[in-house]
Amino acid sequence: MKNIRLYTLLVLLLMVVGIFVSCSTQPTEKQIADQFMNFSDESTSFEQIKNAVKDKRIVILGEAGHADGRTFEIKSELIEYLNADNEYDVVLEGMGFLDGAVLQGVLPPLCIDSNYLNVANAWNPLWSQTKEASSLVEAMRSGKVRYWGMDCNPSLSDYFLIPYLLASSPSVSNVLEGNAFDSLMAIHDRIMGIDTTLTDNELDYFDAKMNQIRKALEDETYLEKKAILDMTLDNTLAFSGQVRLGFTEWDAQNEGINIRDRQMAENVEWYLNRFPERKVIIWTANFHGAKQINQINYGKEPDPNLYNKYVLLGEHLEKAFPGQVYSLAFTSGGGSEGYFYVNDSTAIVPDSTSMEFQLSQREMEYGFCDLSQKKDWADVVFNSTILGYDCKSGKWARAFDGIFYMKENHKAHEIDR
C-alpha cells in the first residue's frame, strides 16, 4: 500500500513538473496572446475598453497602417460608443489646426472658399473619403461629434492662409504692404507643394514675415482669435521647418517626424488647456501614439537604432498630462490592407514569431488586452507587428496601454458618391 502511494505521488509530481516545463518553454508571444480577452464581435469588447480608459483625459486610437479599412470602421464605432454621453471631442491627424477652428465656428471663414468648408475636404482623404470612416464623418458633419485638427502638415485652410491672416486683422496689412503679399503668396504656394528648390533665403524671408505677422497680432483685442492665429502660425512655421530639412534625405525625414509630432502634441495641449472641461479621443497611427517608441527595436538598416531618435505624439502628451493618457494600438492577424484609391491590396501575413501569429492560432475574431493592468509586463520583450505589420521586438507594454486585435483587416474602400 505504501509503495502504491509513493508511486502515485511520484506520478503527480512528474505531471506538475511537466506542466511547469511546458509553460516555461512556451514562446513569450503565446503567453501574451493567451492573456487577451476573446470576443465574437467587436462591439462586445467596447465595454472593457471603456472601463480601461474611464479615468483618462486623452484616449489615443491608433492603426497599424493608413490603409486598414476594417480598423477605420471599428475606430469609428468605438468613438461613437465612448462618446455616448458627449464626453469627448475628436482630435484628428490629417486635419489642420485652423480647419478645426473654422469648421467648428470658433473663427469665421472669411476668405476661405465655402466649397471647401466641410469635414470631408478638411480631413485627409485617406480617412475622410473611405466608406469605413463615413459614419464618423457624418457624425462630425451633423454636429453629433465635436472635433478639431492637430496636424501641422498642409490641410484645407492652409491654402488660404496668407489672405486669411490679412483679412483677420487690420494690423497685418502693414506687414504685407507693397510686394510683400505677392512674394509671400508665391513662397507659400511652393511650401505647400513641397518644392525642393526653395532656398534658405526664401524660407528665411517666409519665416521672418510669419513672425512679423505674429508681432502685429499683439494688437488684436479678440483674445481667442489671437490665440488661435498664434497657434496657426506655429503650425505654419513647423511645416516650413520640415520643408527646410527636406523630405528625401534619411536624417532630414526623421527629424521632420520629430518636428511634426512635437507640434501635433502642442496643438492637443493647447486645446485641452483652452477647454479644461473636455476630454479627447485622438485619431492617429499606432506609430504616433507610442509613449516610448525607444522601447521598440527598429532593427533595420540604415539605422537599426532609429527609434531611439524619436519623441512622438504619445510621449509628448504623457509628459504634459502624466497618467492621463491611454494609448490603444490596433493590430491584425490576417486579411488585407490597401488604399481606397487603388484596386490592389496587400495580404497581411503575421510573422511566425509574432504575437499576432499566436493570436491567429486562437481562432478568435476580436481580442483586447489591457497592458496598463499588467504591471509585470513592463520589461517583457516580445515580437509584434503593431507598427506597419513589420515584425519588431520590444517592450510593448511601455509603448502602449492596450492592444486591440482583429482576426482579419480589410482594405479601405471609397465612399459611395
CSV table of C-alpha atoms in Angstrom, one decimal:
chain,number,residue,atom,x,y,z
A,1,MET,CA,0.0,0.0,0.0
A,2,LYS,CA,2.9,2.3,0.9
A,3,ASN,CA,4.6,1.6,-2.5
A,4,ILE,CA,1.3,2.5,-4.3
A,5,ARG,CA,1.1,5.8,-2.5
A,6,LEU,CA,4.7,6.6,-3.3
A,7,TYR,CA,4.1,5.7,-6.9
A,8,THR,CA,1.0,7.9,-7.1
A,9,LEU,CA,2.8,10.8,-5.5
A,10,LEU,CA,5.7,10.4,-8.0
A,11,VAL,CA,3.3,10.4,-11.0
A,12,LEU,CA,1.6,13.6,-9.7
A,13,LEU,CA,5.0,15.2,-9.2
A,14,LEU,CA,6.1,14.4,-12.7
A,15,MET,CA,2.9,15.8,-14.1
A,16,VAL,CA,3.3,19.1,-12.2
A,17,VAL,CA,7.0,19.3,-13.4
A,18,GLY,CA,5.8,18.5,-17.0
A,19,ILE,CA,3.2,21.3,-16.9
A,20,PHE,CA,5.7,23.7,-15.5
A,21,VAL,CA,8.4,22.9,-18.1
A,22,SER,CA,5.8,23.1,-20.8
A,23,CYS,CA,4.6,26.6,-19.7
A,24,SER,CA,8.2,27.8,-19.2
A,25,THR,CA,9.1,26.8,-22.7
A,26,GLN,CA,6.1,28.4,-24.5
A,27,PRO,CA,7.1,31.4,-26.6
A,28,THR,CA,6.6,34.6,-24.8
A,29,GLU,CA,4.3,35.7,-27.7
A,30,LYS,CA,2.0,32.8,-26.9
A,31,GLN,CA,1.9,33.6,-23.2
A,32,ILE,CA,1.0,37.2,-24.1
A,33,ALA,CA,-1.6,36.1,-26.7
A,34,ASP,CA,-3.2,33.8,-24.1
A,35,GLN,CA,-3.9,36.9,-21.9
A,36,PHE,CA,-6.2,38.5,-24.5
A,37,MET,CA,-9.9,38.6,-23.8
A,38,ASN,CA,-11.8,36.9,-26.6
A,39,PHE,CA,-14.8,38.5,-28.3
A,40,SER,CA,-17.0,37.1,-31.1
A,41,ASP,CA,-17.8,40.6,-32.4
A,42,GLU,CA,-16.0,43.9,-31.9
A,43,SER,CA,-18.8,45.8,-30.0
A,44,THR,CA,-18.7,43.3,-27.1
A,45,SER,CA,-15.2,44.5,-26.3
A,46,PHE,CA,-16.2,48.1,-26.1
A,47,GLU,CA,-17.4,48.0,-22.5
A,48,GLN,CA,-14.0,46.6,-21.5
A,49,ILE,CA,-12.2,49.3,-23.3
A,50,LYS,CA,-14.5,52.0,-21.8
A,51,ASN,CA,-13.6,50.7,-18.3
A,52,ALA,CA,-9.9,50.8,-19.2
A,53,VAL,CA,-10.0,54.4,-20.3
A,54,LYS,CA,-12.6,55.9,-18.0
A,55,ASP,CA,-10.2,57.8,-15.8
A,56,LYS,CA,-8.1,59.1,-18.7
A,57,ARG,CA,-8.5,62.6,-20.3
A,58,ILE,CA,-6.7,61.6,-23.6
A,59,VAL,CA,-7.5,58.4,-25.5
A,60,ILE,CA,-5.3,57.7,-28.5
A,61,LEU,CA,-6.7,55.3,-31.1
A,62,GLY,CA,-4.0,54.0,-33.4
A,63,GLU,CA,-3.9,51.9,-36.6
A,64,ALA,CA,-1.1,49.7,-37.9
A,65,GLY,CA,-1.3,51.4,-41.3
A,66,HIS,CA,-3.2,54.2,-43.1
A,67,ALA,CA,-4.9,51.6,-45.4
A,68,ASP,CA,-6.6,49.5,-42.8
A,69,GLY,CA,-10.3,49.8,-43.7
A,70,ARG,CA,-11.7,47.5,-41.0
A,71,THR,CA,-9.7,49.3,-38.4
A,72,PHE,CA,-11.2,52.6,-39.5
A,73,GLU,CA,-14.7,51.1,-39.1
A,74,ILE,CA,-14.0,49.8,-35.6
A,75,LYS,CA,-12.4,53.0,-34.5
A,76,SER,CA,-15.5,55.0,-35.8
A,77,GLU,CA,-17.8,52.6,-33.9
A,78,LEU,CA,-15.7,52.8,-30.7
A,79,ILE,CA,-15.7,56.6,-30.8
A,80,GLU,CA,-19.5,56.7,-31.0
A,81,TYR,CA,-19.7,54.2,-28.1
A,82,LEU,CA,-17.2,56.1,-25.9
A,83,ASN,CA,-18.9,59.4,-26.7
A,84,ALA,CA,-22.5,58.3,-25.9
A,85,ASP,CA,-22.7,60.8,-23.1
A,86,ASN,CA,-20.9,63.6,-25.2
A,87,GLU,CA,-17.8,63.4,-23.0
A,88,TYR,CA,-15.2,63.6,-25.8
A,89,ASP,CA,-14.1,65.7,-28.7
A,90,VAL,CA,-12.2,64.0,-31.5
A,91,VAL,CA,-8.8,65.4,-32.5
A,92,LEU,CA,-7.6,64.3,-35.9
A,93,GLU,CA,-4.3,63.6,-37.5
A,94,GLY,CA,-4.7,64.8,-41.1
A,95,MET,CA,-6.8,67.9,-40.3
A,96,GLY,CA,-5.1,71.3,-39.7
A,97,PHE,CA,-5.4,73.3,-36.6
A,98,LEU,CA,-7.1,76.2,-38.3
A,99,ASP,CA,-9.5,73.9,-40.1
A,100,GLY,CA,-11.0,72.8,-36.8
A,101,ALA,CA,-11.4,76.4,-35.6
A,102,VAL,CA,-13.2,77.5,-38.8
A,103,LEU,CA,-15.3,74.3,-39.2
A,104,GLN,CA,-16.4,74.4,-35.6
A,105,GLY,CA,-17.4,78.1,-35.9
A,106,VAL,CA,-14.9,79.4,-33.4
A,107,LEU,CA,-13.4,81.6,-36.2
A,108,PRO,CA,-15.2,83.0,-39.2
A,109,PRO,CA,-14.4,81.5,-42.7
A,110,LEU,CA,-13.7,85.0,-44.1
A,111,CYS,CA,-12.0,84.4,-47.5
A,112,ILE,CA,-11.9,80.6,-47.4
A,113,ASP,CA,-13.9,79.3,-50.3
A,114,SER,CA,-17.2,78.0,-49.0
A,115,ASN,CA,-17.0,75.0,-51.3
A,116,TYR,CA,-14.1,73.7,-49.2
A,117,LEU,CA,-15.8,74.1,-45.9
A,118,ASN,CA,-16.8,70.6,-44.9
A,119,VAL,CA,-15.2,67.8,-42.9
A,120,ALA,CA,-14.6,65.5,-45.9
A,121,ASN,CA,-12.4,68.2,-47.5
A,122,ALA,CA,-10.6,69.3,-44.4
A,123,TRP,CA,-9.7,65.8,-43.1
A,124,ASN,CA,-7.2,63.9,-45.1
A,125,PRO,CA,-8.8,61.7,-47.9
A,126,LEU,CA,-7.0,58.6,-46.6
A,127,TRP,CA,-9.8,58.6,-44.0
A,128,SER,CA,-12.5,61.0,-44.9
A,129,GLN,CA,-13.1,59.5,-48.4
A,130,THR,CA,-13.4,55.9,-47.1
A,131,LYS,CA,-16.6,54.1,-46.7
A,132,GLU,CA,-15.3,52.6,-43.4
A,133,ALA,CA,-14.9,56.1,-41.7
A,134,SER,CA,-18.1,57.5,-43.3
A,135,SER,CA,-20.2,57.2,-40.1
A,136,LEU,CA,-17.7,59.3,-38.1
A,137,VAL,CA,-17.5,61.9,-40.9
A,138,GLU,CA,-21.3,62.1,-40.9
A,139,ALA,CA,-21.4,62.4,-37.1
A,140,MET,CA,-18.9,65.3,-37.2
A,141,ARG,CA,-20.7,66.9,-40.2
A,142,SER,CA,-24.0,66.8,-38.4
A,143,GLY,CA,-22.6,68.2,-35.1
A,144,LYS,CA,-23.1,64.9,-33.1
A,145,VAL,CA,-19.3,64.8,-32.5
A,146,ARG,CA,-17.2,67.8,-31.8
A,147,TYR,CA,-13.8,67.8,-33.4
A,148,TRP,CA,-10.6,69.7,-34.0
A,149,GLY,CA,-7.4,69.3,-36.1
A,150,MET,CA,-3.9,68.7,-34.7
A,151,ASP,CA,-1.8,68.4,-37.9
A,152,CYS,CA,0.8,70.9,-39.0
A,153,ASN,CA,1.0,69.3,-42.4
A,154,PRO,CA,-1.0,71.2,-45.1
A,155,SER,CA,-4.7,71.0,-45.0
A,156,LEU,CA,-7.8,72.8,-46.2
A,157,SER,CA,-7.4,76.3,-44.7
A,158,ASP,CA,-3.7,76.4,-45.3
A,159,TYR,CA,-4.3,77.1,-48.9
A,160,PHE,CA,-6.0,80.4,-47.9
A,161,LEU,CA,-3.6,81.2,-45.1
A,162,ILE,CA,-2.0,84.4,-46.3
A,163,PRO,CA,-5.2,86.2,-47.4
A,164,TYR,CA,-6.9,84.8,-44.2
A,165,LEU,CA,-4.3,86.4,-42.0
A,166,LEU,CA,-4.7,89.6,-43.9
A,167,ALA,CA,-8.5,89.5,-43.6
A,168,SER,CA,-8.3,88.6,-39.9
A,169,SER,CA,-6.7,91.7,-38.6
A,170,PRO,CA,-6.0,95.2,-40.0
A,171,SER,CA,-2.6,95.3,-38.2
A,172,VAL,CA,-1.4,92.5,-40.6
A,173,SER,CA,-1.7,94.8,-43.6
A,174,ASN,CA,1.4,96.8,-42.5
A,175,VAL,CA,3.4,93.6,-42.8
A,176,LEU,CA,2.0,92.7,-46.2
A,177,GLU,CA,2.2,96.0,-48.0
A,178,GLY,CA,3.9,96.6,-51.3
A,179,ASN,CA,5.2,93.4,-52.9
A,180,ALA,CA,5.3,91.5,-49.7
A,181,PHE,CA,1.9,89.9,-50.2
A,182,ASP,CA,2.7,88.5,-53.6
A,183,SER,CA,6.1,87.4,-52.6
A,184,LEU,CA,4.8,85.6,-49.5
A,185,MET,CA,2.0,84.0,-51.5
A,186,ALA,CA,4.5,82.7,-54.1
A,187,ILE,CA,6.7,81.2,-51.5
A,188,HIS,CA,3.8,79.8,-49.5
A,189,ASP,CA,2.4,78.0,-52.6
A,190,ARG,CA,5.8,76.4,-53.1
A,191,ILE,CA,6.0,75.4,-49.5
A,192,MET,CA,2.5,73.8,-49.8
A,193,GLY,CA,3.7,71.9,-52.9
A,194,ILE,CA,6.9,70.8,-51.0
A,195,ASP,CA,9.1,72.4,-53.7
A,196,THR,CA,12.6,71.1,-53.0
A,197,THR,CA,14.2,74.0,-55.0
A,198,LEU,CA,13.2,76.6,-52.3
A,199,THR,CA,16.3,78.3,-51.0
A,200,ASP,CA,17.3,79.0,-47.4
A,201,ASN,CA,16.9,82.7,-48.2
A,202,GLU,CA,13.4,82.3,-49.4
A,203,LEU,CA,12.4,80.2,-46.4
A,204,ASP,CA,14.2,82.8,-44.1
A,205,TYR,CA,12.1,85.5,-45.7
A,206,PHE,CA,8.9,83.5,-45.2
A,207,ASP,CA,9.6,82.7,-41.6
A,208,ALA,CA,10.6,86.3,-40.8
A,209,LYS,CA,7.3,87.5,-42.3
A,210,MET,CA,5.3,85.0,-40.3
A,211,ASN,CA,7.0,86.2,-37.1
A,212,GLN,CA,6.3,89.9,-38.1
A,213,ILE,CA,2.6,88.9,-38.5
A,214,ARG,CA,2.7,87.4,-35.1
A,215,LYS,CA,4.0,90.6,-33.6
A,216,ALA,CA,1.4,92.6,-35.5
A,217,LEU,CA,-1.3,90.4,-34.0
A,218,GLU,CA,-0.3,91.5,-30.5
A,219,ASP,CA,-2.7,94.4,-31.0
A,220,GLU,CA,-5.6,92.1,-31.6
A,221,THR,CA,-8.2,92.6,-28.9
A,222,TYR,CA,-10.3,89.5,-29.5
A,223,LEU,CA,-8.0,87.2,-27.5
A,224,GLU,CA,-9.5,83.8,-28.6
A,225,LYS,CA,-8.9,84.7,-32.2
A,226,LYS,CA,-5.4,85.9,-31.4
A,227,ALA,CA,-4.6,82.7,-29.6
A,228,ILE,CA,-5.8,80.5,-32.5
A,229,LEU,CA,-3.9,82.6,-35.1
A,230,ASP,CA,-0.8,82.4,-32.9
A,231,MET,CA,-1.1,78.6,-33.0
A,232,THR,CA,-1.8,78.6,-36.7
A,233,LEU,CA,1.5,80.5,-37.2
A,234,ASP,CA,3.3,77.9,-35.0
A,235,ASN,CA,1.9,75.2,-37.3
A,236,THR,CA,2.9,77.0,-40.4
A,237,LEU,CA,6.5,77.5,-39.1
A,238,ALA,CA,6.7,73.9,-38.1
A,239,PHE,CA,5.9,72.7,-41.6
A,240,SER,CA,8.2,75.3,-43.0
A,241,GLY,CA,10.9,73.7,-40.8
A,242,GLN,CA,10.1,70.3,-42.3
A,243,VAL,CA,10.4,71.7,-45.9
A,244,ARG,CA,13.7,73.4,-44.9
A,245,LEU,CA,15.1,70.0,-43.9
A,246,GLY,CA,13.8,68.3,-47.0
A,247,PHE,CA,11.9,65.0,-47.5
A,248,THR,CA,14.4,62.9,-49.3
A,249,GLU,CA,17.5,62.6,-47.1
A,250,TRP,CA,17.2,59.9,-44.3
A,251,ASP,CA,18.2,62.1,-41.4
A,252,ALA,CA,16.1,65.0,-42.6
A,253,GLN,CA,13.0,62.9,-43.0
A,254,ASN,CA,13.3,61.6,-39.4
A,255,GLU,CA,14.0,65.0,-37.9
A,256,GLY,CA,10.9,66.1,-39.8
A,257,ILE,CA,8.9,63.4,-38.0
A,258,ASN,CA,10.0,64.8,-34.6
A,259,ILE,CA,9.0,68.4,-35.6
A,260,ARG,CA,5.6,67.2,-36.7
A,261,ASP,CA,4.9,65.1,-33.7
A,262,ARG,CA,6.0,67.8,-31.3
A,263,GLN,CA,3.7,70.3,-33.0
A,264,MET,CA,0.8,67.9,-33.0
A,265,ALA,CA,1.2,67.4,-29.3
A,266,GLU,CA,1.4,71.2,-28.7
A,267,ASN,CA,-1.9,71.6,-30.6
A,268,VAL,CA,-3.6,69.0,-28.4
A,269,GLU,CA,-2.1,70.5,-25.3
A,270,TRP,CA,-3.3,74.0,-26.4
A,271,TYR,CA,-6.8,72.6,-27.0
A,272,LEU,CA,-7.1,70.8,-23.6
A,273,ASN,CA,-5.8,73.9,-21.8
A,274,ARG,CA,-8.2,76.1,-23.7
A,275,PHE,CA,-11.2,73.8,-22.9
A,276,PRO,CA,-10.3,72.3,-19.5
A,277,GLU,CA,-13.6,70.6,-19.0
A,278,ARG,CA,-13.2,68.4,-22.2
A,279,LYS,CA,-11.7,65.0,-22.8
A,280,VAL,CA,-10.4,64.0,-26.2
A,281,ILE,CA,-10.1,60.9,-28.5
A,282,ILE,CA,-7.2,61.2,-30.9
A,283,TRP,CA,-7.3,59.5,-34.3
A,284,THR,CA,-3.8,58.7,-35.4
A,285,ALA,CA,-1.4,55.8,-36.3
A,286,ASN,CA,0.0,53.4,-33.7
A,287,PHE,CA,3.4,54.9,-34.5
A,288,HIS,CA,2.5,58.4,-33.4
A,289,GLY,CA,0.6,57.0,-30.4
A,290,ALA,CA,3.6,55.3,-28.9
A,291,LYS,CA,4.5,56.6,-25.5
A,292,GLN,CA,8.1,55.3,-25.6
A,293,ILE,CA,9.0,54.3,-29.1
A,294,ASN,CA,12.6,53.9,-28.0
A,295,GLN,CA,11.5,50.7,-26.2
A,296,ILE,CA,10.9,49.1,-29.6
A,297,ASN,CA,13.8,47.7,-31.7
A,298,TYR,CA,13.7,49.2,-35.2
A,299,GLY,CA,16.4,46.7,-36.1
A,300,LYS,CA,16.9,47.6,-39.8
A,301,GLU,CA,19.4,49.4,-41.9
A,302,PRO,CA,20.5,52.1,-42.5
A,303,ASP,CA,19.8,52.8,-38.8
A,304,PRO,CA,18.9,49.8,-36.5
A,305,ASN,CA,18.6,52.2,-33.5
A,306,LEU,CA,16.4,54.7,-35.4
A,307,TYR,CA,13.6,54.6,-32.8
A,308,ASN,CA,16.0,56.0,-30.1
A,309,LYS,CA,15.9,59.3,-32.1
A,310,TYR,CA,12.2,59.8,-31.9
A,311,VAL,CA,10.0,61.6,-29.3
A,312,LEU,CA,6.4,61.1,-30.7
A,313,LEU,CA,3.0,62.5,-30.0
A,314,GLY,CA,2.1,59.9,-27.4
A,315,GLU,CA,5.3,60.5,-25.4
A,316,HIS,CA,4.9,64.3,-25.5
A,317,LEU,CA,1.3,64.1,-24.3
A,318,GLU,CA,2.2,61.6,-21.5
A,319,LYS,CA,4.8,64.1,-20.3
A,320,ALA,CA,2.4,67.0,-20.5
A,321,PHE,CA,-0.5,65.1,-18.9
A,322,PRO,CA,1.1,62.4,-16.8
A,323,GLY,CA,-1.2,59.5,-16.0
A,324,GLN,CA,-4.0,60.9,-18.1
A,325,VAL,CA,-3.2,59.3,-21.5
A,326,TYR,CA,-4.4,55.8,-22.7
A,327,SER,CA,-2.8,54.7,-26.0
A,328,LEU,CA,-4.6,51.9,-27.7
A,329,ALA,CA,-2.8,50.1,-30.6
A,330,PHE,CA,-4.8,48.2,-33.3
A,331,THR,CA,-3.4,45.1,-35.0
A,332,SER,CA,-4.5,42.2,-37.2
A,333,GLY,CA,-3.8,38.6,-37.7
A,334,GLY,CA,-4.7,38.4,-41.3
A,335,GLY,CA,-6.8,39.8,-44.2
A,336,SER,CA,-5.5,42.6,-46.3
A,337,GLU,CA,-4.7,46.3,-46.4
A,338,GLY,CA,-4.9,48.8,-49.3
A,339,TYR,CA,-5.6,52.5,-50.0
A,340,PHE,CA,-9.1,53.2,-51.2
A,341,TYR,CA,-7.9,54.9,-54.4
A,342,VAL,CA,-6.2,51.8,-55.8
A,343,ASN,CA,-7.6,48.4,-56.8
A,344,ASP,CA,-4.8,46.4,-55.4
A,345,SER,CA,-4.4,45.2,-51.8
A,346,THR,CA,-1.6,43.6,-49.8
A,347,ALA,CA,-2.1,40.5,-47.8
A,348,ILE,CA,-1.5,40.7,-44.0
A,349,VAL,CA,0.6,37.7,-43.1
A,350,PRO,CA,1.9,37.8,-39.5
A,351,ASP,CA,5.5,36.7,-38.9
A,352,SER,CA,5.5,33.2,-37.3
A,353,THR,CA,7.5,34.7,-34.3
A,354,SER,CA,4.9,37.4,-33.6
A,355,MET,CA,2.2,37.8,-31.0
A,356,GLU,CA,-0.3,38.2,-33.9
A,357,PHE,CA,0.6,34.8,-35.2
A,358,GLN,CA,-0.1,33.3,-31.8
A,359,LEU,CA,-3.4,35.2,-31.6
A,360,SER,CA,-4.4,33.9,-35.0
A,361,GLN,CA,-3.9,30.3,-33.7
A,362,ARG,CA,-6.5,31.0,-31.1
A,363,GLU,CA,-9.1,31.4,-33.8
A,364,MET,CA,-10.6,34.5,-32.0
A,365,GLU,CA,-12.4,37.1,-34.1
A,366,TYR,CA,-11.5,40.0,-31.8
A,367,GLY,CA,-9.4,40.4,-28.7
A,368,PHE,CA,-8.4,43.1,-26.2
A,369,CYS,CA,-5.6,43.2,-23.7
A,370,ASP,CA,-5.3,46.0,-21.2
A,371,LEU,CA,-1.5,46.2,-20.9
A,372,SER,CA,-1.8,49.0,-18.3
A,373,GLN,CA,-3.0,46.4,-15.8
A,374,LYS,CA,-0.1,44.1,-16.5
A,375,LYS,CA,2.5,45.8,-14.4
A,376,ASP,CA,4.8,42.8,-14.5
A,377,TRP,CA,4.9,43.1,-18.3
A,378,ALA,CA,6.8,46.4,-18.4
A,379,ASP,CA,10.1,44.8,-19.1
A,380,VAL,CA,8.9,41.8,-21.1
A,381,VAL,CA,10.3,41.7,-24.6
A,382,PHE,CA,8.1,40.1,-27.3
A,383,ASN,CA,7.6,40.3,-31.1
A,384,SER,CA,4.7,42.1,-32.7
A,385,THR,CA,3.6,43.6,-36.0
A,386,ILE,CA,1.9,46.6,-34.4
A,387,LEU,CA,4.0,49.1,-36.4
A,388,GLY,CA,3.0,48.7,-40.0
A,389,TYR,CA,2.8,44.9,-39.9
A,390,ASP,CA,6.6,44.8,-39.8
A,391,CYS,CA,7.6,42.3,-37.0
A,392,LYS,CA,9.7,44.0,-34.3
A,393,SER,CA,10.8,43.1,-30.8
A,394,GLY,CA,10.4,45.4,-27.9
A,395,LYS,CA,8.9,46.2,-24.5
A,396,TRP,CA,5.5,46.9,-26.0
A,397,ALA,CA,3.8,47.5,-22.6
A,398,ARG,CA,6.0,50.6,-22.2
A,399,ALA,CA,4.9,51.9,-25.6
A,400,PHE,CA,1.2,51.2,-25.4
A,401,ASP,CA,-1.5,50.9,-22.7
A,402,GLY,CA,-3.7,48.4,-24.6
A,403,ILE,CA,-3.9,46.3,-27.8
A,404,PHE,CA,-7.0,45.6,-29.9
A,405,TYR,CA,-6.7,42.6,-32.1
A,406,MET,CA,-8.9,41.6,-35.1
A,407,LYS,CA,-8.6,38.3,-36.9
A,408,GLU,CA,-8.9,40.0,-40.3
A,409,ASN,CA,-8.5,43.5,-41.5
A,410,HIS,CA,-9.5,44.6,-45.0
A,411,LYS,CA,-8.5,47.3,-47.4
A,412,ALA,CA,-10.2,50.7,-47.3
A,413,HIS,CA,-13.0,51.4,-49.9
A,414,GLU,CA,-14.0,54.6,-51.5
A,415,ILE,CA,-17.2,56.1,-50.2
A,416,ASP,CA,-20.3,55.8,-52.4
A,417,ARG,CA,-21.0,59.0,-54.2
